[in-house]
Tab-separated table of C-alpha atoms in Angstrom:
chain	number	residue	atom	x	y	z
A	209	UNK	CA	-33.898	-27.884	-5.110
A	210	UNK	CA	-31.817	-26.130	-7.476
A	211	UNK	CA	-33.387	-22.732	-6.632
A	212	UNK	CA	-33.128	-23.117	-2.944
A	213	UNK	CA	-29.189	-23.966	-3.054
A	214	UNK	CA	-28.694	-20.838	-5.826
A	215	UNK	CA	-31.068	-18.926	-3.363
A	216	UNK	CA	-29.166	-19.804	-0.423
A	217	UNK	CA	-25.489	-18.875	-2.511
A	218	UNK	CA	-26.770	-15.790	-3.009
A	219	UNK	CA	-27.365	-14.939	0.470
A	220	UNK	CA	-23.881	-16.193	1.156
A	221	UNK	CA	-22.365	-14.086	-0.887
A	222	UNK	CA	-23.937	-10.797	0.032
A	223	UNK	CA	-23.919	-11.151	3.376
A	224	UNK	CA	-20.942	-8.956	5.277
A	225	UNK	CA	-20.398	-8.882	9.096
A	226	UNK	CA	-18.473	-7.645	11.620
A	227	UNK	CA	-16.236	-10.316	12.928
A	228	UNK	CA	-14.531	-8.553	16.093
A	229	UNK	CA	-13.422	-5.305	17.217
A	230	UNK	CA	-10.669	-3.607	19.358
A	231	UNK	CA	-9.826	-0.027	20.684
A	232	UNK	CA	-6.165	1.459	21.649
A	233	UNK	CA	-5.850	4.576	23.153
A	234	UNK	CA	-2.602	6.533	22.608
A	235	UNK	CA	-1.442	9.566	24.919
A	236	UNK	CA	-0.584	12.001	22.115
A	237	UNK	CA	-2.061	12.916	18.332
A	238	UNK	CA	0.405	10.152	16.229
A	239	UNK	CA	1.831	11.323	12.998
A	240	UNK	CA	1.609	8.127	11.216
A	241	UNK	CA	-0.070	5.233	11.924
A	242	UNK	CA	0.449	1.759	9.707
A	243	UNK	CA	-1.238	-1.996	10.091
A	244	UNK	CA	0.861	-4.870	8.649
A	245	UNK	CA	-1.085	-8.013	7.592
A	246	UNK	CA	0.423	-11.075	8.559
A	247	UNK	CA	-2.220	-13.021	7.085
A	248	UNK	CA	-4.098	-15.763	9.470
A	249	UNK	CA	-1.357	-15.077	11.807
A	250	UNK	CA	-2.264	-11.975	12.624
A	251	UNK	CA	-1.969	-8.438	12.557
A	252	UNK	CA	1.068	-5.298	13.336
A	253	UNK	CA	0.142	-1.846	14.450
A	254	UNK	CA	2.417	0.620	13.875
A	255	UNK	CA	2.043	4.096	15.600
A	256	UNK	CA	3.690	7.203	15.753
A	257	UNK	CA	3.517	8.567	19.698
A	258	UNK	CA	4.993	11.303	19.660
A	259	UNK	CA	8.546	13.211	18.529
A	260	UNK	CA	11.043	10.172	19.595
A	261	UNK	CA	9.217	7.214	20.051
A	262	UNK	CA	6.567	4.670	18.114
A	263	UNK	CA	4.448	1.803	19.281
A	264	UNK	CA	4.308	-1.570	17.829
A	265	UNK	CA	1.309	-3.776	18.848
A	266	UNK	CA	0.458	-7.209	17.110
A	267	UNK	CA	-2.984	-9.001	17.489
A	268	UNK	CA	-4.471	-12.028	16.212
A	269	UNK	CA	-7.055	-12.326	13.962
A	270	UNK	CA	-9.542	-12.074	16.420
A	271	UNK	CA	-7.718	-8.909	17.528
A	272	UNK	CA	-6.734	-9.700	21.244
A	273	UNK	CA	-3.388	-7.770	21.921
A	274	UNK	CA	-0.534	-10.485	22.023
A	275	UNK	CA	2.149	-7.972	22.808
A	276	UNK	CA	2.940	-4.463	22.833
A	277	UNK	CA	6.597	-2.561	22.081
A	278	UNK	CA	7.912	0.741	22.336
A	279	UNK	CA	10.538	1.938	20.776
A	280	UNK	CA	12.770	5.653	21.207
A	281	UNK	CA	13.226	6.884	17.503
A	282	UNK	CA	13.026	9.932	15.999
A	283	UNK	CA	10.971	9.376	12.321
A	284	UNK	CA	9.493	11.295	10.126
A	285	UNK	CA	7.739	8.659	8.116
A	286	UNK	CA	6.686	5.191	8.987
A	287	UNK	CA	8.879	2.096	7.134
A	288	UNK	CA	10.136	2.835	3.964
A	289	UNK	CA	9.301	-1.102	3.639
A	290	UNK	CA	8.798	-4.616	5.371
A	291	UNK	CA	9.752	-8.562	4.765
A	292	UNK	CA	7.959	-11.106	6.541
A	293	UNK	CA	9.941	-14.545	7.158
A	294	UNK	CA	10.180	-17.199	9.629
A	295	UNK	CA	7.657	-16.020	11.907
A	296	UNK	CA	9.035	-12.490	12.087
A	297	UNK	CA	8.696	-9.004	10.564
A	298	UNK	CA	11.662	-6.684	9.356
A	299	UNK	CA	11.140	-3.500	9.167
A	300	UNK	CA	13.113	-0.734	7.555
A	301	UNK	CA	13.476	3.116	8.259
A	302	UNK	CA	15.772	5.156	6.281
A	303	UNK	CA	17.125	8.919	7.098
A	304	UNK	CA	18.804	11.472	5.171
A	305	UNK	CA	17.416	11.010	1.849
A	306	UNK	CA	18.258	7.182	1.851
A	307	UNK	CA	21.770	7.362	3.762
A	308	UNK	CA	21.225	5.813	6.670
A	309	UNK	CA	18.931	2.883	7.308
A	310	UNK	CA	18.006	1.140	10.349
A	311	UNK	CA	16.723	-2.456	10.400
A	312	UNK	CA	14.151	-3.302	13.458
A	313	UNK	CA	13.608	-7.286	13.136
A	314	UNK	CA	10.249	-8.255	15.543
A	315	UNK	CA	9.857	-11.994	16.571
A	316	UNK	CA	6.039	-11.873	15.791
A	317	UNK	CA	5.194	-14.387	18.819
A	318	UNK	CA	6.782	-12.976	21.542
A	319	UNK	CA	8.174	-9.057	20.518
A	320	UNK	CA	11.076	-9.916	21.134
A	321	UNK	CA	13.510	-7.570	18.651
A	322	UNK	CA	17.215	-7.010	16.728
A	323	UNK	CA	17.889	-3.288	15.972
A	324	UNK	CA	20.704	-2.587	13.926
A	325	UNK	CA	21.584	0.710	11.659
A	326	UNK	CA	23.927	1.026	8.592
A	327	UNK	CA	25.012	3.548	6.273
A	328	UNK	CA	24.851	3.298	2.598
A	329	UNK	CA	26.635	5.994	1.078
A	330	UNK	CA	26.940	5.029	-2.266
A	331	UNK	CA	24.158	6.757	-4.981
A	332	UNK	CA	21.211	3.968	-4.662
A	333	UNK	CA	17.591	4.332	-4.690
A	334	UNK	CA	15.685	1.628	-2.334
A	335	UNK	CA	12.616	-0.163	-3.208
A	336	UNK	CA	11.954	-3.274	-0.935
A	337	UNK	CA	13.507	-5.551	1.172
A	338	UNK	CA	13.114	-9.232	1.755
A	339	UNK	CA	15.528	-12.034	3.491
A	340	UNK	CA	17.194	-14.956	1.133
A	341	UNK	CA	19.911	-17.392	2.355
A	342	UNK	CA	19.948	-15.546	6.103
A	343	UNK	CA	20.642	-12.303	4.611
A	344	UNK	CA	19.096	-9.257	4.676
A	345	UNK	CA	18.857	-7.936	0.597
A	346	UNK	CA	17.698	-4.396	-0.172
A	347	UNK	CA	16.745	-4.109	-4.128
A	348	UNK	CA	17.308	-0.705	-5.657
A	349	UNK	CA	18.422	0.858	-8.768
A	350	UNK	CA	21.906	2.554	-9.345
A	351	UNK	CA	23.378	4.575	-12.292
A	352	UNK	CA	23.923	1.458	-14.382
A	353	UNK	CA	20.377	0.001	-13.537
A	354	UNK	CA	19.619	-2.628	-10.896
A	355	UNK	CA	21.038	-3.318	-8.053
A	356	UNK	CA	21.194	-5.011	-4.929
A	357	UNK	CA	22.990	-3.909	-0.631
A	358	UNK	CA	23.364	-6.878	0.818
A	359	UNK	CA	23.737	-6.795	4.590
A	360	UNK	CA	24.496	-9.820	6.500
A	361	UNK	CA	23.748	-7.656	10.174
A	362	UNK	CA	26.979	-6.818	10.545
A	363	UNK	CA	28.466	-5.536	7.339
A	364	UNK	CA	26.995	-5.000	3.875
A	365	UNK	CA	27.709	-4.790	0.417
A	366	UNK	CA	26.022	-3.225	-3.058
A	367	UNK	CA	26.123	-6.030	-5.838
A	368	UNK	CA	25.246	-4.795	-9.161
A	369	UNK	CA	22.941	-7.254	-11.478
A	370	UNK	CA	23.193	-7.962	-14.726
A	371	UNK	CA	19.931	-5.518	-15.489
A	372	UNK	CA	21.436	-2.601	-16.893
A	373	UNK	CA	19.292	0.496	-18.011
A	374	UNK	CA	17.349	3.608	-16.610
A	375	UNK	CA	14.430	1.042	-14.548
A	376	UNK	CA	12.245	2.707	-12.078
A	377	UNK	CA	10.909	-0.178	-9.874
A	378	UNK	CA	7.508	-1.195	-9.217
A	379	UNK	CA	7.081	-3.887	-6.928
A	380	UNK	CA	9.924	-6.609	-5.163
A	381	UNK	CA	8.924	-10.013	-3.502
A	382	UNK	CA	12.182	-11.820	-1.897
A	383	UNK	CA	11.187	-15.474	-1.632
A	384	UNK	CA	13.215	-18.385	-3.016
A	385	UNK	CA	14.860	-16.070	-5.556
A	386	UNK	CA	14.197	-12.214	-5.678
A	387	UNK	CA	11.188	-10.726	-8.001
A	388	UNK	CA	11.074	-7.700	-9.381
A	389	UNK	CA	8.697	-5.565	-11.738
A	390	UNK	CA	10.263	-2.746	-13.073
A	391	UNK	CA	9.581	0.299	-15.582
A	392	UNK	CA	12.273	0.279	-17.965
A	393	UNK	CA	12.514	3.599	-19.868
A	394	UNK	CA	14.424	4.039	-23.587
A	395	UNK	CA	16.048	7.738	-23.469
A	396	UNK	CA	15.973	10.032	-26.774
A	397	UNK	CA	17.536	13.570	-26.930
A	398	UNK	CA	16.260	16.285	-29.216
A	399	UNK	CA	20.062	16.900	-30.033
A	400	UNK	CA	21.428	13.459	-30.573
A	401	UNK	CA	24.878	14.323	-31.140
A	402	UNK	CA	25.559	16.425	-28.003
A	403	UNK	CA	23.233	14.486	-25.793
A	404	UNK	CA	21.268	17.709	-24.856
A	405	UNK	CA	17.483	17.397	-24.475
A	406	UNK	CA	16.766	14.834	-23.017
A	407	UNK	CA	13.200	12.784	-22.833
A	408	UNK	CA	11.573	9.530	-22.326
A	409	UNK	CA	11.364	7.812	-26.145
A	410	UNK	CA	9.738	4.721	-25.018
A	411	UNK	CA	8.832	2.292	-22.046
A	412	UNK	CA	7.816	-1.049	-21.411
A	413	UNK	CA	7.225	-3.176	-18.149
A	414	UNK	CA	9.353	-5.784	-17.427
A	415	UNK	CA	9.237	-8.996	-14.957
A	416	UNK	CA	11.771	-10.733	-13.947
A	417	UNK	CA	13.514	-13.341	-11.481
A	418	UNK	CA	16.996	-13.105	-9.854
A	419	UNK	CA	19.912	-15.119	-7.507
A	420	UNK	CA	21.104	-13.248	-5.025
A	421	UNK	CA	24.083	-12.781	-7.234
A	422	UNK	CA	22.681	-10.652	-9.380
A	423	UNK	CA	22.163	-13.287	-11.953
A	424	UNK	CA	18.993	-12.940	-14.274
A	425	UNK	CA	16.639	-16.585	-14.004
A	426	UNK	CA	14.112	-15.403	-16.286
A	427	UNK	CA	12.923	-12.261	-17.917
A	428	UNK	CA	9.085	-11.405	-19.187
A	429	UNK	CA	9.115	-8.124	-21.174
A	430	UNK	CA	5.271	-6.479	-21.440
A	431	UNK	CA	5.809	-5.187	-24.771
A	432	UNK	CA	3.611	-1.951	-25.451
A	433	UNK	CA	0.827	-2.090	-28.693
A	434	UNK	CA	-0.165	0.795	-30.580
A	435	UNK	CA	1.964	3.567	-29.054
A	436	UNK	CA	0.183	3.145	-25.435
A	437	UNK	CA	3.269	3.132	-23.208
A	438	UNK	CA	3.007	1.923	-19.984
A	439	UNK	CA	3.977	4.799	-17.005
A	440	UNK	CA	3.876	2.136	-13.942
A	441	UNK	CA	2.534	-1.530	-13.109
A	442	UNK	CA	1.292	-3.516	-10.180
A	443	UNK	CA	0.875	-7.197	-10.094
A	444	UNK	CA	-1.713	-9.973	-9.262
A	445	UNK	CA	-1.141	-13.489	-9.568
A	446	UNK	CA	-0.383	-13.802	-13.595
A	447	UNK	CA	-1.331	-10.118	-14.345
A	448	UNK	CA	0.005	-6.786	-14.607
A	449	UNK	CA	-2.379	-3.562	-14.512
A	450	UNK	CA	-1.234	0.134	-15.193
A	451	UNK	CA	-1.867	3.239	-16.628
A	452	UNK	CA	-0.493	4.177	-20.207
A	453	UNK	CA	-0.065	7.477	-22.089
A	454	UNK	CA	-0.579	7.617	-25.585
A	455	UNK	CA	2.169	10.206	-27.404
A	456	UNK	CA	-1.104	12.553	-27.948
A	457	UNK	CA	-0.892	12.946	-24.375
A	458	UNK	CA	-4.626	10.723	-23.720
A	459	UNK	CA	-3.741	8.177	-20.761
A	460	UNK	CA	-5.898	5.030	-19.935
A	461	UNK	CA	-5.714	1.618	-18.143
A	462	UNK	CA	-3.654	-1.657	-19.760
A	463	UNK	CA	-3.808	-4.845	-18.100
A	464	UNK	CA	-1.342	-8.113	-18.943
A	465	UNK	CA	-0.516	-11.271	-18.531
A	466	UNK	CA	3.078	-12.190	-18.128
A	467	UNK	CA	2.843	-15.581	-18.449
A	468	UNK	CA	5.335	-17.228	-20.710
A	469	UNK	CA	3.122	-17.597	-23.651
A	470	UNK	CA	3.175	-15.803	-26.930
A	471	UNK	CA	0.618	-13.217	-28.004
A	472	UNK	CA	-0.942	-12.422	-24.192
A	473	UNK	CA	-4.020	-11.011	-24.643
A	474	UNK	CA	-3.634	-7.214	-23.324
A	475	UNK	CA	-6.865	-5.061	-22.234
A	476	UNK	CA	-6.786	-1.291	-22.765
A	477	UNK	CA	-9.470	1.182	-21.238
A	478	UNK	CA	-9.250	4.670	-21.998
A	479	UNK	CA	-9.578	7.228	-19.616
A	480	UNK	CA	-12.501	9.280	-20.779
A	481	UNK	CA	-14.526	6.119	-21.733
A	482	UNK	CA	-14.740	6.136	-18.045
A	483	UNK	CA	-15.378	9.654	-17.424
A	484	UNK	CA	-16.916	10.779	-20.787
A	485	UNK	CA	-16.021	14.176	-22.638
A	486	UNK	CA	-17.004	16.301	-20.036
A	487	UNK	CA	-14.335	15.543	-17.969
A	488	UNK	CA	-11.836	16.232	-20.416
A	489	UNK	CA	-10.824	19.412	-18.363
A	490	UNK	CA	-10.681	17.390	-15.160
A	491	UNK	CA	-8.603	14.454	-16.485
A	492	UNK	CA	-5.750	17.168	-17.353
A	493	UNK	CA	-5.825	17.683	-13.453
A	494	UNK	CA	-6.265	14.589	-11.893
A	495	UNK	CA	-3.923	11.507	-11.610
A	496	UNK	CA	-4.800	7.879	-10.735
A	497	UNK	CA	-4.154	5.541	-8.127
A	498	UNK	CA	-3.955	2.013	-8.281
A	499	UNK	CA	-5.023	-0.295	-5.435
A	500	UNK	CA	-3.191	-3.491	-4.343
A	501	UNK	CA	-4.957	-6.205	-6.249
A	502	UNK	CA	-6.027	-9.323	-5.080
A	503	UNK	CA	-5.127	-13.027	-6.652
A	504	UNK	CA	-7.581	-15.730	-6.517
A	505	UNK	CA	-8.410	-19.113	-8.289
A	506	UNK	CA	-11.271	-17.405	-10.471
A	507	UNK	CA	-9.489	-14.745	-11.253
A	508	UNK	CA	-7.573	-11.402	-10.436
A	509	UNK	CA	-9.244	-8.350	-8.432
A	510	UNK	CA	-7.541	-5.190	-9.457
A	511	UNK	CA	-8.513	-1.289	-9.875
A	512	UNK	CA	-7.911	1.884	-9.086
A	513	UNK	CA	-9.297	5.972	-8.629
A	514	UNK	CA	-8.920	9.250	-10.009
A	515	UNK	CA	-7.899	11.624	-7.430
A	516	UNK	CA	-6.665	15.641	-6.888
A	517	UNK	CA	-4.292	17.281	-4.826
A	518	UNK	CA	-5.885	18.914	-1.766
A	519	UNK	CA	-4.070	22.603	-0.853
A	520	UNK	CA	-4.377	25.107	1.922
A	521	UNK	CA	-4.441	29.003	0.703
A	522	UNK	CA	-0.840	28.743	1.016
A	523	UNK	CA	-0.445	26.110	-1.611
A	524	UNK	CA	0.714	23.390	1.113
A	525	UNK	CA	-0.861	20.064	-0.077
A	526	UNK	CA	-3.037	18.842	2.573
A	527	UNK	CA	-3.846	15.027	0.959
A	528	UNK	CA	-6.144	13.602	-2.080
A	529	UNK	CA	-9.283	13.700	-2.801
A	530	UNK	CA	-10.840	11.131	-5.038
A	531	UNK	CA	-13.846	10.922	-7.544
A	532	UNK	CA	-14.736	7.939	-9.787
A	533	UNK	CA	-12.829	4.473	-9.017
A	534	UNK	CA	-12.290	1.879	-11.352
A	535	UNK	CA	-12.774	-2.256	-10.386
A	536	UNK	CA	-11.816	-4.772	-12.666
A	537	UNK	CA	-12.301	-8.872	-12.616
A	538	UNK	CA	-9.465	-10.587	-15.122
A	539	UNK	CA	-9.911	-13.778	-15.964
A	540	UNK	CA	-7.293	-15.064	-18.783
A	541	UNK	CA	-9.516	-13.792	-22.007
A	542	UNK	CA	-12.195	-11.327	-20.332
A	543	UNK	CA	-12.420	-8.179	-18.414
A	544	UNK	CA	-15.244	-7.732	-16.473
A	545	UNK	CA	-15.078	-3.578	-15.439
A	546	UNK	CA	-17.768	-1.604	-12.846
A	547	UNK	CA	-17.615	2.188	-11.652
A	548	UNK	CA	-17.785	3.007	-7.923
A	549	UNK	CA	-18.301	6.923	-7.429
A	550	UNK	CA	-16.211	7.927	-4.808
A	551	UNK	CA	-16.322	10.877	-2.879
A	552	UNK	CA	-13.596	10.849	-0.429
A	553	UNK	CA	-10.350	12.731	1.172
A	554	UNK	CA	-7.355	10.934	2.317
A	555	UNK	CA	-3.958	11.710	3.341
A	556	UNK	CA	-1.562	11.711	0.474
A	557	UNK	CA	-0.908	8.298	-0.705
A	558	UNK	CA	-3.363	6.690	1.184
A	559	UNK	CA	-5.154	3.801	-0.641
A	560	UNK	CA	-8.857	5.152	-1.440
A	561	UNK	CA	-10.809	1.150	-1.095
A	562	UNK	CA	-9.735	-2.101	-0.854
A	563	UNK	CA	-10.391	-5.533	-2.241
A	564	UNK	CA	-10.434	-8.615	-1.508
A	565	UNK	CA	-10.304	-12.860	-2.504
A	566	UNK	CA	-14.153	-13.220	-2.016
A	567	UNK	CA	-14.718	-10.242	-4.830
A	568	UNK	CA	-15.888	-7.188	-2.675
A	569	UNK	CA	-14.725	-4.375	-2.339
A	570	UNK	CA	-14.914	-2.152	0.682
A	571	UNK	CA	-14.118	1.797	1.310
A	572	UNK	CA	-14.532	4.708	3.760
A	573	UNK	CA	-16.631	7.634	3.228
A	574	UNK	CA	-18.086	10.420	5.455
A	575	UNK	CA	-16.681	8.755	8.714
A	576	UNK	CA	-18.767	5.125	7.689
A	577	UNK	CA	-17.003	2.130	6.558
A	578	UNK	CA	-18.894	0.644	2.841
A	579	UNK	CA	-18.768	-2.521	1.629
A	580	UNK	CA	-19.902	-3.902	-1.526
A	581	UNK	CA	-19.801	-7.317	-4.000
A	582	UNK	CA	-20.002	-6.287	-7.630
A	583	UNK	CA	-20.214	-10.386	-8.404
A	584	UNK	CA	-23.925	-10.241	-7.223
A	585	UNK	CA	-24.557	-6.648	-7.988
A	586	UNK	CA	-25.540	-5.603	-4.150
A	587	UNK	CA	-26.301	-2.460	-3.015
A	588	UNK	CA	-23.366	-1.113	0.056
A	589	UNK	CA	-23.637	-1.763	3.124
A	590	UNK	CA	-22.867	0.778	5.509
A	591	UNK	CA	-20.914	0.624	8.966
A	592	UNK	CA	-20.710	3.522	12.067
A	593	UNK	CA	-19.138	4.345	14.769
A	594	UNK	CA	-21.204	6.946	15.453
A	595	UNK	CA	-23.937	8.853	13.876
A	596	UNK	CA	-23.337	12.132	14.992
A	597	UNK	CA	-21.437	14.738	11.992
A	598	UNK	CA	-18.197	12.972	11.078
A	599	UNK	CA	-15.416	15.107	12.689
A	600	UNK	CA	-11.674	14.358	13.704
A	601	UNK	CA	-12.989	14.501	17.858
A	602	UNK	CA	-16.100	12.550	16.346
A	603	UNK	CA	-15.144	8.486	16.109
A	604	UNK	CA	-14.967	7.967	12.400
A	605	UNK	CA	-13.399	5.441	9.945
A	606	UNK	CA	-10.376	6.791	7.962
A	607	UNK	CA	-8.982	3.857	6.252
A	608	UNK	CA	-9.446	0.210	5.345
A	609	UNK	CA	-7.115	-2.368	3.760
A	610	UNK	CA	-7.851	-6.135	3.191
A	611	UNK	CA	-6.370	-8.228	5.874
A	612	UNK	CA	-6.585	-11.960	4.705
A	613	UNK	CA	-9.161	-14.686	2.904
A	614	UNK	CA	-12.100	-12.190	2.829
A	615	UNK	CA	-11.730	-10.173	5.688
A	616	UNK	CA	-11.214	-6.165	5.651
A	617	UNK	CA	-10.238	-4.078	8.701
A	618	UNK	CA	-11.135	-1.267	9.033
A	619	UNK	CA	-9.243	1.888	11.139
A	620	UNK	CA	-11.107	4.717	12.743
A	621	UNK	CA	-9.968	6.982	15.397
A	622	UNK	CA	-10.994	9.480	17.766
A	623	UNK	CA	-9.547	12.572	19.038
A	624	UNK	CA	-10.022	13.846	22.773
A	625	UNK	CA	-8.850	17.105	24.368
A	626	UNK	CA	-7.963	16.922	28.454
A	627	UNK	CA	-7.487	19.815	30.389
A	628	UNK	CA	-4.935	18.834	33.011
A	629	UNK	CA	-3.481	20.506	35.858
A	630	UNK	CA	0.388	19.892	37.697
A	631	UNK	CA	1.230	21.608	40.555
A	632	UNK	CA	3.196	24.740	40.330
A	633	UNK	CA	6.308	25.971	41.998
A	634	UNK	CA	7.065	28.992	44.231
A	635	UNK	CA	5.963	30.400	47.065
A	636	UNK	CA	2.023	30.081	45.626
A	637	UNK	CA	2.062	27.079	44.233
A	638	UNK	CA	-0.424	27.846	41.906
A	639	UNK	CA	-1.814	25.194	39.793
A	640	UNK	CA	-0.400	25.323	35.891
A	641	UNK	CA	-3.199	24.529	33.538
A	642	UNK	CA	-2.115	22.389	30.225
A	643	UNK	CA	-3.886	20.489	27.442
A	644	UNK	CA	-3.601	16.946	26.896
A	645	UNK	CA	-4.297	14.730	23.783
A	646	UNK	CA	-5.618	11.373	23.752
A	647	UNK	CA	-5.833	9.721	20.505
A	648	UNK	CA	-8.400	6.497	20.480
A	649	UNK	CA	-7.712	3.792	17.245
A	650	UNK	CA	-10.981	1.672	16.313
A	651	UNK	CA	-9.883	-1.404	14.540
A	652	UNK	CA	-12.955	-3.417	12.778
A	653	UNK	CA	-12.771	-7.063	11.195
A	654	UNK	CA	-15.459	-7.661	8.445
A	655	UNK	CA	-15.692	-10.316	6.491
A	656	UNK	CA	-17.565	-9.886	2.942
A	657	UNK	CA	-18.599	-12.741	0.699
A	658	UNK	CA	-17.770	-16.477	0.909
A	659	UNK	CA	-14.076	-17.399	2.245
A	660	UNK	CA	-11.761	-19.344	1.054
């Protein structure tokens, strides 16, 4: 009996399936595209149309449409960032370097939505946004270290915190008190006495819980071991992962706890123990991304991938391509590690695979959608759209992010050229010939491994 229910586990665990599917077809080729999770409650689709307007769409987790908006703005980029709360989203656009914001707030069941702009024309570097005590709070860093604009939808005001120093923010989560993981750097200069020369001594990653007020709650300080100084951080659940640099220039992976106990075990994984000596040359080149990591009640789920800039002959970057990726299982005295080649282009900043609670991991490469559990040591498993040789006018997936529990969704898309005709003007009236563009967006649920 006990090899039939192990048996049976097993197959429960490898198995992956797709769970439902949607299409949207936008009139256009859209700049930027985003999906929001909103957990079990759904999902937000964020398109770019065309010059001066974007879509929203949100769908349930069974991805029927529940409502569609479009909105007249003239972006760039998508959101800088997003809050959810109280059954809404916020979302957040800034212009002009940071100058001038505007605040879209969505009611998530109907559409319904606030839009309100403000300026913010003192020197302040955004990070994230969240809502506490019916506010709207936007955490950045000043000249004197952190700080927080808060705006109230009317008027707004920067508060400076009590965390002084030169910080360069990681992550912020606005719940019942902010949090924020920072970078805090220690400046040198090689001339000390006229403050010329300046460089980064030292660093070290630091955790920590606010008020609104700017009051520090609590402080966790990631001290650095053995001269490996940490360059950023991302968190899961009671860890921290990042790369570190060594002062000999060699860089690796550290992860952390930040619990409040003394002498947190801290894991360190060198770069060319991944990648062995013969990549020496190409480490010099390449950098490395980290993933969003997952939390669960084993464990954490974190990793990243080594990528390169993509140029045209012109120099122009054109987006990243990535080689070997990097998945690691933390439990609170063991690091389980496992290497996933990659070979894959995305657009610039573009997350190369995703994770998620059931411990798979799932990515996109030439136009098919992979996934795969490490836990059982499982070969891929490969999804299509289409079988013909992937191509932008050839329906593809480009990305995939995890959505909740142990879903993924994936995003593909399709490009279509239309000749058109309108009627001309004149005595003739000759016909005026024109190209159209229709975009098509594939959106795929899969779950992979057991969910919670």
């Amino acid at each position: 009996m006990k090899k039939l229910i192990l048996l049976l586990f097993f197959f429960s665990a490898a198995q992956a399936q797709i769970l439902h599917s949607a299409q949207l077809e936008i009139v256009g080729s859209p700049g930027w595209y985003q999906a929001i999770s909103l957990n079990k409650e759904g999902l937000i689709l964020i398109l770019k149309e065309d010059q001066t307007r974007f879509k929203v769409v949100r769908y349930t987790t069974d991805l029927r449409k529940v409502w569609e908006q479009e909105l007249f703005f003239d972006t760039e980029d998508g959101p800088q960032s997003y809050t959810l709360y109280d059954h809404r989203i916020a979302l957040l656009f800034s212009e002009t370097s940071g100058m001038y914001y505007q605040w879209i707030d969505f009611d998530i069941n109907t559409g319904e939505y606030q839009r309100k702009g403000f300026e913010l024309r003192d020197y302040f570097v955004d990070k994230g946004i969240g809502i506490l005590n019916g506010q709207m709070i936007l955490v950045g860093t000043d000249k004197e270290g952190l700080s927080l604009f808060v705006f109230d939808g009317e008027n707004g005001s920067l508060v400076q915190t009590q965390w002084k120093g030169n910080l360069e923010i990681q992550e912020v989560k606005i719940g019942e008190h902010i949090e924020v993981l920072a970078l805090e750097k220690t400046l040198g200069y090689s001339n000390e006495k006229k403050k010329k020369g300046e460089y980064v001594k030292s660093t070290q990653v630091v955790y920590a819980h606010l008020s609104s007020s700017g009051e520090i709650l609590s402080k966790k300080v990631i001290v650095p071991t053995g001269g490996k100084f940490p360059m950023n951080g991302r968190r899961a659940g009671d860890h921290v992962i990042g790369v570190y640099k060594e002062p000999d220039g060699n860089r690796g992976v550290f992860i952390s706890s930040i619990r409040e106990v003394k002498n947190s075990p801290q894991f360190f994984t060198p770069f060319l123990e991944v990648l062995g000596d013969k990549n020496a040359k190409y480490l010099k080149a390449a950098e490395y991304k980290l993933v969003n990591p997952i939390a669960s009640e084993e464990g954490s789920l974190m990793g990243g991938a080594f990528y390169t800039n993509i140029t045209d002959k012109s120099g122009l970057a054109m987006g990243w391509e990535y080689s070997t990726a990097q998945v690691f299982t933390v439990f609170d005295e063991m690091v389980q590690r496992h290497t996933l080649p990659l070979k894959l282009q995305t657009p610039k900043g573009a997350q190369p695979f995703a994770l998620n609670s059931a411990g798979a991991v799932a990515y996109v490469g030439n136009g098919k959608l992979w996934v795969r559990n490490f836990n059982i040591g499982s070969r891929p498993i490969g999804y299509a759209l289409s079988e013909d040789k992937p191509s932008s006018f050839v329906p593809g997936y480009r990305q995939v992010l995890h959505w909740y529990d142990n879903v993924f969704l994936g995003i593909g898309t399709q490009s279509k050229m239309e000749a058109q005709q309108v009627k001309g003007t004149g005595k003739k009236k000759r016909p005026i010939p024109y190209t159209q563009t229709r975009k098509t967006f594939f959106l795929t649920a899969i779950s992979a491994g057991i969910a919670n």
